[in-house]
Short mmCIF file of C-alpha atoms in Angstrom, two decimals:
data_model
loop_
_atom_site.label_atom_id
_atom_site.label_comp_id
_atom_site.label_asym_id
_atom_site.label_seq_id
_atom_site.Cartn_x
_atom_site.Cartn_y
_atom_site.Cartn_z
CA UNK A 1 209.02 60.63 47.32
CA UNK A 2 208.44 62.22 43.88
CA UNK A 3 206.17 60.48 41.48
CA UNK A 4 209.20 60.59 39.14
CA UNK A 5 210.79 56.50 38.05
CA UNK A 6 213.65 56.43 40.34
CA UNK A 7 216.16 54.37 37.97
CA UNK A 8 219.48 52.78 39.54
CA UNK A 9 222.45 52.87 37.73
CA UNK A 10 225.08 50.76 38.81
CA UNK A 11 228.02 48.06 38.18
CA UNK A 12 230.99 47.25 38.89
CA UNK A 13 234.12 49.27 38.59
CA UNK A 14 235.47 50.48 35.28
CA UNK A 15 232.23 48.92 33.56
CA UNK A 16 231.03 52.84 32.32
CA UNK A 17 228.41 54.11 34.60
CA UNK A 18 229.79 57.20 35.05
CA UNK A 19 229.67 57.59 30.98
CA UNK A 20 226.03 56.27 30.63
CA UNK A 21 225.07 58.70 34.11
CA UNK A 22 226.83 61.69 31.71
CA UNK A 23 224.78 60.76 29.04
CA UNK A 24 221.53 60.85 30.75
CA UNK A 25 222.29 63.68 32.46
CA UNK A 26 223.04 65.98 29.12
CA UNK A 27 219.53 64.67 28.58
CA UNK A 28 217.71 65.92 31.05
CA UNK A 29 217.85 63.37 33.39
CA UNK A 30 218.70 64.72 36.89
CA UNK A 31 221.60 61.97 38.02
CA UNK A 32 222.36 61.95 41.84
CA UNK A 33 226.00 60.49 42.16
CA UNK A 34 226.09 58.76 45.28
CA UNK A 35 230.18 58.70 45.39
CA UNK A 36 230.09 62.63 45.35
CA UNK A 37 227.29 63.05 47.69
CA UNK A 38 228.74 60.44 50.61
CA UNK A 39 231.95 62.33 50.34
CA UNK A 40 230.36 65.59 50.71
CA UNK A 41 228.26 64.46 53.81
CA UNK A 42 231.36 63.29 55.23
CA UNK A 43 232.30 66.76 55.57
CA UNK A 44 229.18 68.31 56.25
CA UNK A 45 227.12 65.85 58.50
CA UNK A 46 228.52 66.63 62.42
CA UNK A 47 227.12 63.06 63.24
CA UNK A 48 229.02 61.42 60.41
CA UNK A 49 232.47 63.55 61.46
CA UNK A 50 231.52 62.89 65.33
CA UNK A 51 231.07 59.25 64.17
CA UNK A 52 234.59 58.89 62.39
CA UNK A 53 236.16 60.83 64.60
CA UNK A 54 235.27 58.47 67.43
CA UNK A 55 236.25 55.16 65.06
CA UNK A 56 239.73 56.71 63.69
CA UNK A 57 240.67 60.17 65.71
CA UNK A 58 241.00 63.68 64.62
CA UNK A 59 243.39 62.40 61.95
CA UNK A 60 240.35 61.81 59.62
CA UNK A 61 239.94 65.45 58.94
CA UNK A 62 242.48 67.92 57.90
CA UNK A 63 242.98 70.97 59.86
CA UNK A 64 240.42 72.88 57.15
CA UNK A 65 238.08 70.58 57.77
CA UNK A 66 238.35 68.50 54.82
CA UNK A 67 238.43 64.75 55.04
CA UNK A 68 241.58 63.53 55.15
CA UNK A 69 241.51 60.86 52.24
CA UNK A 70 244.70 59.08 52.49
CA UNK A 71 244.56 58.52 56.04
CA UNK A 72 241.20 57.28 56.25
CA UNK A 73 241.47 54.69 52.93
CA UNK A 74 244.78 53.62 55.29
CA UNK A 75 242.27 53.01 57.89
CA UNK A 76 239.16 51.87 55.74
CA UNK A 77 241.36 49.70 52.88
CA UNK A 78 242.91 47.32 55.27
CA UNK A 79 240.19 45.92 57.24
CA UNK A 80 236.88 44.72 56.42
CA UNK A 81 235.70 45.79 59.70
CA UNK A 82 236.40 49.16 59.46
CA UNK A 83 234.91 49.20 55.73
CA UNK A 84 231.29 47.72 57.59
CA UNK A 85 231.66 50.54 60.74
CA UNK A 86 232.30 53.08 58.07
CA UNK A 87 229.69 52.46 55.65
CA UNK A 88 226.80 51.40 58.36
CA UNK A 89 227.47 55.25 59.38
CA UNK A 90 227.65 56.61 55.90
CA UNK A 91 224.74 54.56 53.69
CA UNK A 92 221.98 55.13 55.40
CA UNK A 93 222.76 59.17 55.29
CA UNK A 94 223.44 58.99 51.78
CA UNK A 95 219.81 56.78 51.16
CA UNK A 96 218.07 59.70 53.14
CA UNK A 97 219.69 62.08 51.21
CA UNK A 98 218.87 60.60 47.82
CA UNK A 99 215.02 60.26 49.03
CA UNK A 100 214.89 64.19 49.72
CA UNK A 101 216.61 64.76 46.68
CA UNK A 102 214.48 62.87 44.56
CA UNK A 103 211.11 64.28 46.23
CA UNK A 104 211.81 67.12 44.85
CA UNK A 105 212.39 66.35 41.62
CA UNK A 106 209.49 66.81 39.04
CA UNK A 107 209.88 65.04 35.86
CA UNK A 108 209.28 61.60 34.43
CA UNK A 109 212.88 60.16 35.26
CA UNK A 110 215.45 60.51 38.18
CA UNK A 111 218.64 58.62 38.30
CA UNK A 112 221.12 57.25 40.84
CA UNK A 113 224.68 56.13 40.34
CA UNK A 114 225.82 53.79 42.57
CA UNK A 115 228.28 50.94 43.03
CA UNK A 116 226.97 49.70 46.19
CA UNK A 117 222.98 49.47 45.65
CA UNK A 118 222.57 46.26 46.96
CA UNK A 119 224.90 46.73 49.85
CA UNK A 120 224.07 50.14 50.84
CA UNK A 121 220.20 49.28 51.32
CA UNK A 122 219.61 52.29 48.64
CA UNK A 123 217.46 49.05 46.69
CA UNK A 124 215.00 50.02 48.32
CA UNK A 125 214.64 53.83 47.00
CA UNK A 126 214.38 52.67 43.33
CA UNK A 127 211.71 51.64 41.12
CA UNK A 128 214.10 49.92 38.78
CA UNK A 129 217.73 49.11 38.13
CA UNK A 130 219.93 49.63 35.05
CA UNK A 131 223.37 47.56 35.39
CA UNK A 132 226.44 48.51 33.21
CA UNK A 133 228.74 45.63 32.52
CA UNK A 134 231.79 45.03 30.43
CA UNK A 135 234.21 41.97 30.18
CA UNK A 136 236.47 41.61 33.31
CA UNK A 137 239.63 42.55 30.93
CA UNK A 138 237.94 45.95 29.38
CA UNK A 139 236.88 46.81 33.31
CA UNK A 140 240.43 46.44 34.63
CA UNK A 141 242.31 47.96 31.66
CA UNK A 142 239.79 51.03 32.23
CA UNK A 143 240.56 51.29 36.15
CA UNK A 144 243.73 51.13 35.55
CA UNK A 145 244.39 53.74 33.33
CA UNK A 146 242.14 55.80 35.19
CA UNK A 147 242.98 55.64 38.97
CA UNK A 148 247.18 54.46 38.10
CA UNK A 149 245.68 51.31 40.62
CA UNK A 150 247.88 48.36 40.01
CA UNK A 151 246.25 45.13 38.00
CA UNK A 152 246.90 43.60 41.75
CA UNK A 153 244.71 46.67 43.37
CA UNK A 154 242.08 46.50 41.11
CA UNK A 155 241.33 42.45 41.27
CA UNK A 156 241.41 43.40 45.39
CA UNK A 157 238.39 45.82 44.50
CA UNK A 158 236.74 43.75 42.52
CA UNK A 159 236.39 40.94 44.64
CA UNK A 160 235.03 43.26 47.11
CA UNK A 161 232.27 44.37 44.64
CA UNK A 162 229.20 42.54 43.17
CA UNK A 163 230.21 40.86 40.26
CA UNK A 164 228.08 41.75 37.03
CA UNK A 165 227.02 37.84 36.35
CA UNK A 166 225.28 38.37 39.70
CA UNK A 167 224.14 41.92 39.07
CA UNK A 168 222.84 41.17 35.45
CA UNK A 169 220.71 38.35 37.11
CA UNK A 170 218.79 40.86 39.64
CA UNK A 171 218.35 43.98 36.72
CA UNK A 172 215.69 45.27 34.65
CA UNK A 173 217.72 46.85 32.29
CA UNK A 174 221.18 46.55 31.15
CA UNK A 175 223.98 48.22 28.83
CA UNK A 176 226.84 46.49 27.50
CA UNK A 177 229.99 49.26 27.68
CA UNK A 178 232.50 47.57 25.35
CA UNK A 179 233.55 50.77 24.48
CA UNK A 180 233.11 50.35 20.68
CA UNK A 181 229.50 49.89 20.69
CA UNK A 182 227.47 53.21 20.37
CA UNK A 183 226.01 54.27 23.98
CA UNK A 184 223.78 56.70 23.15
CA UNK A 185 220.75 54.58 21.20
CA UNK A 186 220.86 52.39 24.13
CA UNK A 187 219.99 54.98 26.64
CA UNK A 188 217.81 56.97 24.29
CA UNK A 189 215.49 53.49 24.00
CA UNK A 190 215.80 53.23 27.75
CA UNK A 191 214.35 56.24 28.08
CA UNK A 192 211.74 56.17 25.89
CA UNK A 193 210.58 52.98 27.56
CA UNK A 194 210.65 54.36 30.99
CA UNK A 195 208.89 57.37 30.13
CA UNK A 196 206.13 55.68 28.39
#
């Protein structure tokens, strides 16, 4: 890979990294969003379509081609199983595809955002990991509002997820999003201490 600092951004849901990945990105940083990329390799990855195909049927895909969203989080959403067979197909396309990416990339910084670095292996690709937190109520107000999940659905994603006591233990850096406290210095002075 590039001899860029590969820098992890992650947490867990409605903590802000989307917000601090916007931020770095208006500064220069290139961000690859891992969320955006696995559901565009989804589409355009014939071992990935062959491979959900064969788990869940034709239905995954729409007759355009597009993934068919609803009926595969029907599929995924309801058993852990299916959440493992899908993402042991997905992750490891998505690491590759971050790796390329990032080789050919030259400046001092490169960013990821992902929710699932521990779990999707993509640990491995990075030289060091920012985590985004906020308090459990800020995180589920935010999710919330955004996504119109119930309080119910959100808890059920959260338990699936890393919680940020145990991702603030394995970090090198990390940025408290309470929403009131200016971002921007924070990242700025991340920076600066990456790049030098």
């Amino acid at each position: 890979m590039g001899d860029c600092i590969k820098l992890a951004i992650t947490g867990g849901i409605g903590c802000g990294k989307s917000v601090v990945s916007h931020i770095m990105d208006v500064m220069g940083v290139p961000v690859y969003d891992c969320d955006r990329r696995a559901k565009e390799i989804m589409v355009t990855d014939a071992s990935i379509v062959k491979g959900l195909k064969r788990m869940f049927g034709d239905s995954c895909y729409n007759d355009d081609g597009t993934l068919n969203r609803s009926f595969l989080a029907s599929r995924i959403f309801t058993d852990d199983n299916n959440i493992e067979r899908v993402n042991s197909l997905v992750h490891p396309a998505v690491k590759k595809d971050f790796e390329k990416w990032a080789a050919g990339k030259e400046c001092p910084v490169v960013a990821v955002e992902t929710a699932v670095l521990y779990e999707s292996g993509m640990i491995e690709s990075v030289d060091k990991v920012l985590v985004v937190w906020a308090d459990k109520e800020t995180a589920i107000r935010r999710t919330m509002k955004r996504s119109g999940m119930s309080r119910n659905q959100v808890l059920s994603r959260m338990q699936k997820q890393v919680s940020s006591d145990e991702l603030l233990l394995l970090t090198d850096y990390s940025i408290y999003n309470d929403g009131d406290t200016p971002l921007l210095p924070e990242v700025v002075s991340l920076l600066d201490e990456l790049k030098g």
